[in-house]
Coordinates of C-alpha atoms in Angstrom, one line a residue:
M247 CA 2.3 17.3 5.2
E248 CA 4.3 15.5 2.5
Q249 CA 2.2 13.7 -0.2
I250 CA 3.4 10.6 -2.5
G251 CA 4.7 13.3 -5.1
P252 CA 4.9 17.1 -5.9
D253 CA 2.2 18.8 -7.1
L254 CA 1.4 18.4 -10.8
E255 CA -0.3 22.3 -11.2
T256 CA 2.8 24.1 -9.7
M257 CA 5.7 22.0 -11.3
K258 CA 7.7 23.7 -14.0
R259 CA 7.3 21.8 -17.0
V260 CA 10.9 20.9 -18.1
P261 CA 11.8 18.9 -21.2
L262 CA 14.0 15.9 -21.2
A263 CA 17.5 16.9 -22.2
Q264 CA 18.1 16.3 -26.0
E265 CA 21.0 13.6 -24.7
H266 CA 18.3 11.6 -23.1
V267 CA 16.1 11.5 -25.8
D268 CA 18.6 10.5 -28.1
A269 CA 19.2 7.5 -25.8
I270 CA 15.7 6.7 -25.7
A271 CA 15.7 6.7 -29.5
Q272 CA 18.3 4.4 -29.3
I273 CA 16.6 1.7 -27.6
G274 CA 13.1 2.2 -29.1
Q275 CA 11.4 3.5 -32.5
E276 CA 9.4 5.9 -34.0
R277 CA 6.0 5.6 -34.7
V278 CA 3.3 7.8 -36.1
Y279 CA -0.5 7.6 -34.9
A280 CA -3.1 9.1 -37.0
A281 CA -5.9 11.4 -35.9
G282 CA -8.4 9.3 -33.5
D283 CA -6.1 6.2 -33.1
I284 CA -6.0 4.9 -29.4
V285 CA -2.5 5.0 -28.1
A286 CA -3.0 3.4 -24.9
D287 CA -6.4 1.8 -23.7
I288 CA -7.8 0.5 -20.4
G289 CA -6.4 -3.0 -19.3
D290 CA -3.4 -2.5 -21.3
I291 CA -0.1 -3.7 -19.8
M292 CA 2.4 -0.9 -19.6
D293 CA 5.2 -2.1 -21.2
T294 CA 5.8 0.7 -23.4
F295 CA 7.5 4.2 -22.6
V296 CA 5.7 6.5 -25.2
Y297 CA 7.8 10.0 -25.7
V298 CA 6.1 12.5 -27.7
I299 CA 7.9 13.9 -30.9
S300 CA 5.2 16.0 -32.5
G301 CA 1.2 16.1 -32.3
E302 CA -0.8 15.5 -29.1
L303 CA -2.3 12.7 -26.6
E304 CA -5.6 12.9 -25.0
V305 CA -6.9 11.2 -22.0
V306 CA -10.4 9.9 -23.3
N307 CA -13.7 9.8 -21.4
P308 CA -14.7 5.8 -22.2
Y309 CA -18.3 6.4 -21.6
N310 CA -18.8 9.2 -24.3
G311 CA -15.7 9.3 -26.2
E312 CA -15.3 12.9 -25.3
R313 CA -11.6 14.4 -24.0
L314 CA -11.9 13.9 -20.3
L315 CA -9.2 16.3 -19.2
E316 CA -8.6 19.7 -20.5
S317 CA -4.7 19.5 -20.2
S318 CA -3.0 17.0 -22.8
L319 CA 0.5 15.8 -23.7
G320 CA 2.4 17.5 -26.4
P321 CA 5.9 17.4 -28.1
T322 CA 8.9 17.0 -25.3
Q323 CA 6.6 15.0 -22.8
F324 CA 6.0 11.3 -22.6
L325 CA 2.9 9.3 -21.2
G326 CA 2.5 7.1 -18.3
E327 CA 2.5 7.1 -14.1
I328 CA 4.1 5.4 -11.6
G329 CA 2.6 1.8 -12.5
F330 CA 5.1 2.1 -15.5
L331 CA 7.9 0.9 -12.9
N332 CA 6.0 -2.7 -12.0
R333 CA 4.3 -3.3 -15.3
A334 CA 0.8 -2.2 -14.1
T335 CA -2.3 -2.2 -15.9
N336 CA -3.2 1.1 -17.6
Y337 CA -6.6 2.4 -16.3
L338 CA -7.0 5.6 -18.6
R339 CA -7.7 5.6 -22.2
M340 CA -5.2 7.9 -24.5
R341 CA -5.8 8.8 -27.7
A342 CA -4.1 10.9 -30.6
P343 CA -6.7 13.8 -31.5
V344 CA -4.1 14.8 -34.5
E345 CA -1.5 13.0 -36.3
T346 CA 1.2 12.5 -33.9
K347 CA 4.7 11.0 -34.1
V348 CA 6.2 9.2 -30.8
I349 CA 9.1 7.4 -30.0
E350 CA 8.3 3.9 -28.4
A351 CA 10.9 2.2 -26.0
P352 CA 10.3 -1.5 -24.4
R353 CA 9.8 -1.1 -20.7
T354 CA 12.9 -3.3 -19.7
A355 CA 15.1 -1.4 -22.2
M356 CA 14.1 1.8 -20.4
L357 CA 14.3 0.7 -16.8
D358 CA 17.9 -0.6 -18.0
L359 CA 18.4 3.0 -19.1
M360 CA 17.1 5.0 -16.4
N361 CA 19.2 3.0 -14.0
R362 CA 22.3 3.8 -16.2
V363 CA 21.6 7.6 -16.4
P364 CA 20.2 8.8 -12.8
E365 CA 19.2 11.9 -14.3
L366 CA 16.9 10.9 -16.5
S367 CA 15.4 8.4 -14.0
D368 CA 15.3 11.3 -11.6
H369 CA 13.3 13.3 -14.1
I370 CA 10.9 10.7 -15.2
I371 CA 10.0 9.5 -11.9
T372 CA 8.9 12.9 -10.6
V373 CA 6.8 13.3 -13.1
F374 CA 5.2 9.8 -12.9
A375 CA 4.8 10.4 -8.9
A376 CA 3.3 13.7 -9.4
R377 CA 0.8 12.3 -12.1
R378 CA -0.4 9.4 -9.8
S379 CA -0.4 11.8 -6.8
K380 CA -2.9 14.2 -9.0
Q381 CA -5.0 11.0 -10.3
F382 CA -5.4 9.9 -6.6
E383 CA -6.3 13.1 -5.5
L384 CA -9.1 13.7 -7.8
S385 CA -10.0 10.2 -8.2
N386 CA -9.1 10.4 -11.9
G387 CA -9.2 6.8 -13.1
T388 CA -11.9 4.6 -14.6
V389 CA -12.1 2.3 -11.6
K390 CA -15.3 2.3 -9.9
V391 CA -16.4 0.6 -6.6
V392 CA -20.1 -0.2 -6.0
G393 CA -21.9 -0.7 -3.1
A394 CA -23.1 -0.2 0.6
D395 CA -20.4 1.6 2.2
R396 CA -21.1 -0.4 5.3
D397 CA -20.4 -3.7 3.7
P398 CA -17.1 -5.1 4.8
Q399 CA -16.4 -6.6 1.7
V400 CA -16.7 -3.5 -0.5
Q401 CA -14.5 -1.4 2.5
A402 CA -11.8 -4.0 1.8
V403 CA -12.0 -3.6 -1.7
E404 CA -11.6 0.6 -1.0
R405 CA -9.0 0.0 1.6
F406 CA -6.8 -1.9 -1.0
L407 CA -7.1 0.5 -3.4
S408 CA -7.0 3.7 -1.4
R409 CA -3.6 2.2 0.7
N410 CA -2.0 1.5 -2.8
R411 CA -2.8 4.9 -4.0
I412 CA -4.7 3.5 -6.7
P413 CA -7.3 6.1 -8.2
F414 CA -10.8 5.1 -7.9
Q415 CA -14.6 6.5 -7.3
S416 CA -16.8 5.0 -4.7
F417 CA -20.7 4.7 -5.4
D418 CA -22.8 4.0 -2.1
M419 CA -25.6 2.1 -3.2
D420 CA -27.5 3.5 -0.3
A421 CA -27.5 7.1 -1.6
R422 CA -29.8 8.8 -3.9
D423 CA -28.0 10.9 -6.4
A424 CA -28.4 10.6 -9.8
A425 CA -24.9 9.5 -10.4
T426 CA -25.2 6.7 -8.4
N427 CA -28.8 5.5 -9.3
H428 CA -27.5 5.4 -12.9
I429 CA -24.1 3.4 -11.9
C430 CA -26.6 0.8 -9.7
D431 CA -28.6 0.6 -12.5
M432 CA -25.9 -0.7 -14.5
T433 CA -24.9 -3.2 -12.1
G434 CA -28.2 -4.8 -11.1
H435 CA -27.8 -3.0 -7.7
E436 CA -25.3 -5.7 -6.5
P437 CA -21.7 -5.0 -5.2
C438 CA -18.9 -5.1 -8.0
V439 CA -16.1 -3.0 -9.5
I440 CA -16.2 -1.5 -12.7
V441 CA -13.0 -0.8 -14.9
G442 CA -13.8 1.4 -17.9
T443 CA -16.9 0.2 -19.7
D444 CA -16.2 -3.4 -20.6
T445 CA -15.0 -5.1 -17.2
K446 CA -17.3 -5.9 -14.4
M447 CA -15.9 -8.1 -11.2
D448 CA -18.4 -9.5 -9.2
D449 CA -18.3 -10.1 -5.8
P450 CA -15.0 -8.1 -5.7
T451 CA -12.2 -9.0 -3.2
P452 CA -8.7 -7.2 -3.1
R453 CA -7.1 -9.9 -4.8
K454 CA -9.5 -9.8 -8.0
V455 CA -8.7 -6.5 -8.2
A456 CA -5.2 -6.8 -7.7
Q457 CA -4.8 -9.3 -10.5
F458 CA -6.7 -7.3 -13.1
L459 CA -4.8 -4.0 -12.0
N460 CA -1.3 -6.5 -12.4
L461 CA -0.4 -5.7 -8.6
D462 CA -0.5 -9.4 -7.9
L463 CA 2.0 -9.8 -10.1
D464 CA 3.3 -12.5 -12.9
I465 CA 5.5 -14.3 -10.3
C466 CA 5.1 -17.6 -12.0
S467 CA 7.4 -16.4 -14.8
S468 CA 9.9 -16.3 -12.0
R469 CA 10.0 -18.8 -9.3
D470 CA 13.5 -18.4 -8.1
Y471 CA 15.0 -15.4 -6.3
D472 CA 18.0 -14.5 -4.5
L473 CA 15.8 -12.6 -1.6
L474 CA 12.4 -13.2 -0.8
I475 CA 11.3 -10.5 1.8
V476 CA 7.9 -11.4 3.5
G477 CA 6.2 -8.2 4.9
G478 CA 6.2 -4.7 3.1
G479 CA 6.1 -2.7 6.3
P480 CA 8.8 0.0 6.7
A481 CA 11.5 -2.7 7.5
G482 CA 10.7 -4.8 4.5
V483 CA 10.3 -1.7 2.3
A484 CA 13.7 -0.3 3.2
A485 CA 15.1 -3.8 2.7
A486 CA 13.6 -4.0 -0.9
V487 CA 15.6 -0.5 -1.8
Y488 CA 19.1 -1.4 -0.5
A489 CA 18.5 -5.1 -1.9
G490 CA 17.6 -3.8 -5.3
S491 CA 20.4 -1.2 -5.4
E492 CA 23.0 -3.9 -4.4
G493 CA 21.7 -5.9 -7.7
L494 CA 19.9 -8.7 -5.8
N495 CA 17.0 -10.2 -7.5
A496 CA 14.5 -9.7 -5.0
I497 CA 10.8 -10.0 -4.6
V498 CA 8.6 -8.6 -1.5
I499 CA 5.2 -10.4 -0.4
E500 CA 2.7 -8.7 0.9
D501 CA -0.8 -9.6 2.5
M502 CA -2.8 -6.3 2.0
A503 CA -0.8 -3.1 1.0
I504 CA 2.8 -1.5 1.3
G505 CA 3.2 -0.2 4.9
G506 CA 2.3 -3.0 6.9
Q507 CA 1.0 -1.4 10.3
A508 CA 2.5 2.2 9.8
G509 CA 0.2 2.4 7.0
T510 CA -2.6 2.7 9.0
S511 CA -0.9 6.2 10.6
S512 CA -2.6 9.1 9.2
R513 CA 0.1 11.3 10.4
I514 CA 4.2 10.6 11.5
E515 CA 5.6 13.6 12.6
N516 CA 8.9 12.4 14.2
Y517 CA 10.4 11.0 11.1
M518 CA 13.7 12.7 10.1
G519 CA 13.4 14.6 7.1
F520 CA 9.9 15.4 7.0
P521 CA 9.0 18.3 9.3
T522 CA 5.2 19.0 8.3
G523 CA 4.7 15.0 8.9
I524 CA 4.0 12.3 6.6
S525 CA 1.2 9.6 6.2
G526 CA 2.8 6.0 7.0
T527 CA 0.8 5.1 3.7
D528 CA 2.9 7.9 1.6
L529 CA 6.4 7.2 3.1
T530 CA 6.4 3.7 2.2
Y531 CA 4.7 4.3 -1.0
R532 CA 8.0 6.5 -1.7
G533 CA 10.1 3.5 -0.5
Q534 CA 8.2 1.2 -2.9
I535 CA 8.9 3.6 -6.1
Q536 CA 12.5 3.7 -5.0
A537 CA 12.8 -0.1 -4.8
M538 CA 10.7 -1.0 -8.0
K539 CA 13.3 1.8 -9.7
F540 CA 16.0 -0.5 -8.7
G541 CA 14.0 -3.6 -10.0
T542 CA 12.7 -5.4 -6.9
T543 CA 9.4 -6.9 -7.3
F544 CA 6.3 -6.8 -5.4
A545 CA 3.4 -9.0 -5.0
M546 CA 0.0 -8.4 -3.2
P547 CA -2.4 -9.1 -1.7
R548 CA -0.8 -12.3 -1.0
R549 CA 0.2 -14.2 2.2
V550 CA 2.5 -16.9 2.9
K551 CA 1.1 -19.8 4.3
R552 CA 4.1 -21.7 5.1
L553 CA 7.6 -21.9 4.8
T554 CA 9.9 -24.9 3.7
R555 CA 13.6 -25.8 3.1
R556 CA 14.8 -27.9 0.4
E557 CA 17.8 -30.2 0.8
D558 CA 19.9 -27.9 -1.3
G559 CA 19.2 -25.2 1.3
T560 CA 16.8 -23.2 -0.7
Y561 CA 13.7 -21.8 1.0
C562 CA 10.3 -22.0 -0.5
A563 CA 7.1 -20.2 0.3
T564 CA 3.4 -21.7 -0.4
L565 CA 1.3 -18.8 -0.9
D566 CA -2.3 -18.5 0.1
T567 CA -5.0 -19.1 -2.7
D568 CA -8.6 -17.8 -3.7
D569 CA -11.7 -19.7 -4.3
G570 CA -11.6 -21.9 -7.2
E571 CA -7.8 -21.9 -7.2
T572 CA -6.7 -25.9 -7.0
A573 CA -2.8 -25.0 -6.9
A574 CA -0.9 -22.8 -4.7
D575 CA 1.9 -20.5 -5.8
E576 CA 5.0 -21.5 -4.7
I577 CA 8.0 -18.9 -4.5
C578 CA 11.7 -19.9 -3.7
A579 CA 14.7 -18.1 -2.6
K580 CA 18.3 -18.8 -1.4
A581 CA 17.5 -16.2 1.7
V582 CA 14.5 -15.3 3.2
L583 CA 13.9 -11.7 5.2
V584 CA 11.2 -12.3 8.1
S585 CA 9.5 -8.4 8.4
T586 CA 6.0 -9.3 8.8
G587 CA 5.9 -7.1 11.7
V588 CA 2.9 -7.2 14.4
Q589 CA -0.7 -7.1 14.2
Y590 CA -3.4 -5.1 16.7
S591 CA -4.9 -7.6 19.1
R592 CA -8.6 -8.7 19.2
L593 CA -10.4 -7.9 22.2
P594 CA -12.2 -10.6 24.3
L595 CA -15.4 -9.3 23.4
E596 CA -18.8 -10.6 22.6
N597 CA -20.1 -9.8 18.7
L598 CA -16.6 -8.4 18.1
R599 CA -15.8 -10.1 15.0
E600 CA -19.6 -9.8 13.5
L601 CA -19.0 -6.0 13.8
E602 CA -15.4 -5.6 12.7
G603 CA -15.9 -3.5 9.4
A604 CA -19.4 -2.4 10.7
G605 CA -18.0 0.2 13.2
I606 CA -15.0 -1.5 14.5
F607 CA -11.8 -0.9 12.6
Y608 CA -8.0 -1.5 13.1
S609 CA -6.9 1.4 11.1
A610 CA -7.5 5.3 10.9
T611 CA -6.8 6.4 7.4
E612 CA -9.8 8.6 5.3
M613 CA -11.2 5.4 4.4
E614 CA -12.3 4.7 8.3
A615 CA -12.5 8.4 8.9
R616 CA -15.9 9.0 7.1
F617 CA -17.8 6.8 9.4
C618 CA -17.1 9.2 12.1
A619 CA -18.8 12.0 10.6
K620 CA -21.8 13.4 13.2
T621 CA -20.8 10.7 15.8
E622 CA -18.4 10.5 18.6
A623 CA -15.3 8.2 17.9
V624 CA -13.6 5.7 20.1
V625 CA -10.1 4.8 20.0
I626 CA -8.6 2.2 22.4
G627 CA -4.6 2.4 22.9
G628 CA -1.6 4.3 24.5
G629 CA 1.1 4.2 21.9
N630 CA 1.8 6.4 18.9
S631 CA -0.5 4.9 16.3
A632 CA -3.5 5.4 18.9
G633 CA -2.6 8.9 19.4
Q634 CA -2.1 9.9 15.7
A635 CA -5.6 8.2 15.3
A636 CA -7.1 10.3 17.7
M637 CA -5.9 13.7 16.3
Y638 CA -6.6 12.7 12.9
L639 CA -10.2 11.6 13.7
S640 CA -10.8 14.6 15.7
R641 CA -11.1 16.5 12.3
S642 CA -14.2 14.6 11.4
A643 CA -15.7 13.1 14.5
A644 CA -18.0 14.9 16.9
H645 CA -15.7 14.0 19.8
V646 CA -12.9 11.5 19.9
H647 CA -12.7 9.1 23.2
L648 CA -9.1 7.8 23.9
V649 CA -9.2 5.0 26.0
V650 CA -6.2 3.8 27.8
R651 CA -5.8 1.1 30.3
S652 CA -2.9 2.5 32.3
G653 CA -2.9 5.7 34.4
S654 CA -0.5 7.4 32.2
L655 CA 1.0 7.9 28.6
A656 CA 4.3 8.8 29.5
A657 CA 6.0 5.4 28.9
S658 CA 4.0 4.5 25.6
M659 CA 3.8 7.7 23.7
S660 CA 5.9 10.4 22.5
S661 CA 5.7 13.5 24.7
Y662 CA 4.9 15.8 21.6
L663 CA 1.9 13.6 20.8
S664 CA 0.7 13.3 24.5
Q665 CA 0.8 16.9 25.1
R666 CA -1.2 17.4 22.2
L667 CA -3.9 15.2 23.0
E668 CA -4.4 16.6 26.8
A669 CA -4.5 20.2 25.4
D670 CA -7.4 19.2 22.5
P671 CA -10.8 20.2 23.6
R672 CA -11.8 17.6 20.8
I673 CA -10.4 14.6 22.6
T674 CA -10.8 13.4 25.8
I675 CA -8.5 10.6 27.7
H676 CA -9.8 8.1 29.8
Y677 CA -7.2 6.7 31.9
N678 CA -7.5 3.4 34.0
T679 CA -10.2 2.7 31.4
S680 CA -11.3 -0.3 29.5
V681 CA -14.2 -1.3 27.0
T682 CA -15.9 -4.3 28.2
Q683 CA -19.1 -4.4 26.0
L684 CA -20.2 -3.7 22.4
H685 CA -23.7 -2.5 21.6
G686 CA -25.2 -3.2 18.2
E687 CA -26.4 -5.7 15.8
E688 CA -25.7 -5.0 12.0
W689 CA -23.7 -1.7 12.8
L690 CA -22.0 -0.8 16.3
D691 CA -24.3 1.6 18.3
A692 CA -22.4 2.2 21.6
V693 CA -19.9 0.9 24.0
T694 CA -19.3 0.4 27.7
F695 CA -16.3 1.8 29.5
T696 CA -15.6 0.3 32.8
S697 CA -13.1 2.1 35.0
P698 CA -12.7 2.6 38.9
D699 CA -15.5 4.9 38.8
G700 CA -18.0 2.0 37.2
D701 CA -19.4 1.7 34.1
R702 CA -20.5 4.1 31.4
R703 CA -22.3 3.7 28.2
V704 CA -21.0 5.9 25.3
D705 CA -23.1 6.1 22.2
T706 CA -20.7 5.5 18.9
R707 CA -20.7 4.2 15.6
A708 CA -16.7 4.0 15.1
L709 CA -14.8 2.0 17.4
F710 CA -10.8 2.1 16.6
I711 CA -8.7 -0.7 18.3
M712 CA -5.0 -0.2 18.5
I713 CA -3.7 -2.2 21.2
G714 CA -1.4 -4.8 21.4
A715 CA 1.5 -6.4 19.3
A716 CA 0.7 -9.9 18.2
P717 CA 3.9 -11.1 15.5
N718 CA 2.9 -12.7 12.4
T719 CA 5.2 -15.8 12.7
D720 CA 2.9 -18.8 12.4
W721 CA 4.1 -19.3 8.6
L722 CA 7.7 -20.1 9.5
S723 CA 6.7 -23.5 10.0
G724 CA 9.3 -24.0 13.0
L725 CA 12.4 -23.4 11.0
V726 CA 13.5 -20.4 13.2
D727 CA 13.1 -19.8 17.4
V728 CA 10.6 -17.7 18.7
D729 CA 10.1 -16.6 22.1
E730 CA 7.1 -16.8 24.4
K731 CA 5.1 -14.3 22.3
G732 CA 6.2 -15.7 19.1
F733 CA 8.6 -13.1 18.4
V734 CA 11.8 -14.2 16.3
L735 CA 14.7 -14.4 18.1
T736 CA 18.3 -13.3 16.6
G737 CA 21.6 -12.1 17.2
A738 CA 23.5 -13.2 20.1
S739 CA 20.4 -14.9 21.9
V740 CA 20.6 -17.5 19.1
G741 CA 24.4 -17.8 19.0
R742 CA 24.8 -15.4 15.9
E743 CA 27.2 -12.6 15.6
T744 CA 25.1 -10.4 13.9
P745 CA 21.8 -8.8 15.5
F746 CA 19.3 -9.6 12.5
E747 CA 20.7 -13.4 11.9
T748 CA 18.1 -16.1 13.0
G749 CA 19.5 -19.4 14.3
T750 CA 18.5 -20.9 10.7
D751 CA 21.5 -20.0 7.8
G752 CA 19.9 -17.7 5.2
I753 CA 16.7 -16.6 7.5
F754 CA 16.8 -13.2 8.9
A755 CA 14.4 -10.9 10.7
V756 CA 13.9 -6.9 11.3
G757 CA 11.5 -5.1 12.3
D758 CA 8.7 -5.2 14.9
V759 CA 8.8 -9.0 14.2
R760 CA 11.8 -9.3 15.8
A761 CA 12.7 -9.9 19.3
G762 CA 14.0 -7.1 21.3
S763 CA 13.5 -4.7 18.7
V764 CA 12.2 -1.0 19.2
K765 CA 8.9 -0.7 17.8
R766 CA 9.2 2.8 15.9
V767 CA 9.1 3.2 12.0
A768 CA 12.8 5.0 12.0
S769 CA 14.0 1.8 14.0
A770 CA 12.4 -0.7 11.6
V771 CA 13.5 1.3 8.4
G772 CA 17.3 1.5 9.8
E773 CA 16.9 -2.4 10.2
G774 CA 15.5 -3.0 7.1
S775 CA 18.5 -1.2 5.2
V776 CA 21.4 -2.7 7.4
V777 CA 20.4 -6.0 7.2
V778 CA 20.9 -6.2 3.2
S779 CA 24.6 -6.1 3.8
R780 CA 24.8 -9.1 5.8
I781 CA 22.3 -11.0 3.4
W782 CA 24.6 -10.1 0.4
T783 CA 27.8 -11.5 2.2
Y784 CA 25.6 -14.6 3.1
L785 CA 24.8 -15.3 -0.8
D786 CA 28.4 -14.1 -1.6
E787 CA 29.7 -17.2 0.2
L788 CA 26.6 -19.6 -1.0
D789 CA 27.7 -18.9 -4.4
A790 CA 31.3 -18.9 -3.7
P791 CA 33.2 -22.4 -5.2
N792 CA 33.9 -24.7 -2.7

């Protein structure tokens, strides 16, 4: 299956072309580091591109000061990984073990050069993506999440890091190994996130971690944009790519992680160009890299609470606040793209909210699959997401039960997927069945199936709910028309010529949140790509002199 980047170990090492090195030298300056100097430290902002002329750079273990990895960077190589594109925080300590000469170029100038020289951009981004992929695979980083695996607060932080492909190590306070005991002794056996040796975040939340890693970007530095994209699913990310490539000053606001609902899919096999399949997270993460290359900004995890319109026609979005914040951030733009997608519906079951994160989940990635070991898993839903989840979870669960309210999968699931489910002995499909009761107090113990044959109790410690499609449109504050289910009305239904325009000038909608859209990843990507042309025309007409 495809990953976020090529395999670093099998990549052929290719030096930058000399003309590219010369171009970097023109925008940067040479610097010499003495043996033992720290070139980049944990917590530093990635705002400098470093090219090695002579000498060596090594990764340092922050706890003992020794070299962390066998490999190092030498002449013709360069420092950094994909976080350089969005000015993220460095989470590795880099040191010059010998006298080392480098070229250092400012990030903004380097991005401009990469934009003008696509061959250079391709080379650097390929290496950056491969490094992030390997770091994530090996958990090579200094971010440590400490807490009980069953703690929903800890799960939320781990899910945020995992879906954003941030390398981290997890330490379960319920474990008894020496490494975990040592970490827990250091932290007082309380949930926290440790970065390096100096930073400890108590009562961690995705927002706190994002602020330290500079993923919740310094949006206050630029409050006015051409385009505000609300929602970072496939449609929003596709629009971000095309908006950036067309020169629009755009920002994407996402409330958890890039990928949206598609990011909860462990394997997508029917998306063109990926014959061996790709996870929803990796697919959209690749798109995010493209968008950042073109200059689009991403801020997460942030949620838009309401949208208002100024007298001059500009739209302003008020963002959510964390505890202790007195003033909400506000982002303004000439145009708004609604791509907030849909969310899975909650079942009307007693004790549901209490057990969310404690055996009840709404996504099926590697983070949730670990809770399926030595237990039977139950997946509720008849769509592709539910089918993909069942296939994925069958690798780790003792058995998987797929609960389908209707009598067939033909109308709701791709044929290739339903055929695999029916043929897999590790999966049982229960047609005309509903889950009607949850059992368990601190953690889910079992569920009750109700079918025409009666009730049946199934012992399980992992229930995955993937039904319904409730649109995320409350934040629109009545500025656009929606149908009876809350989906945004566009095109002919509101008297517009193009299919993605709402009835309000300057607001557009694409993807699953749009009424009448095809609920598939490919169609969402298509809509997000196509709509930018109309947005560009709208902005051009807006700026034209009367």
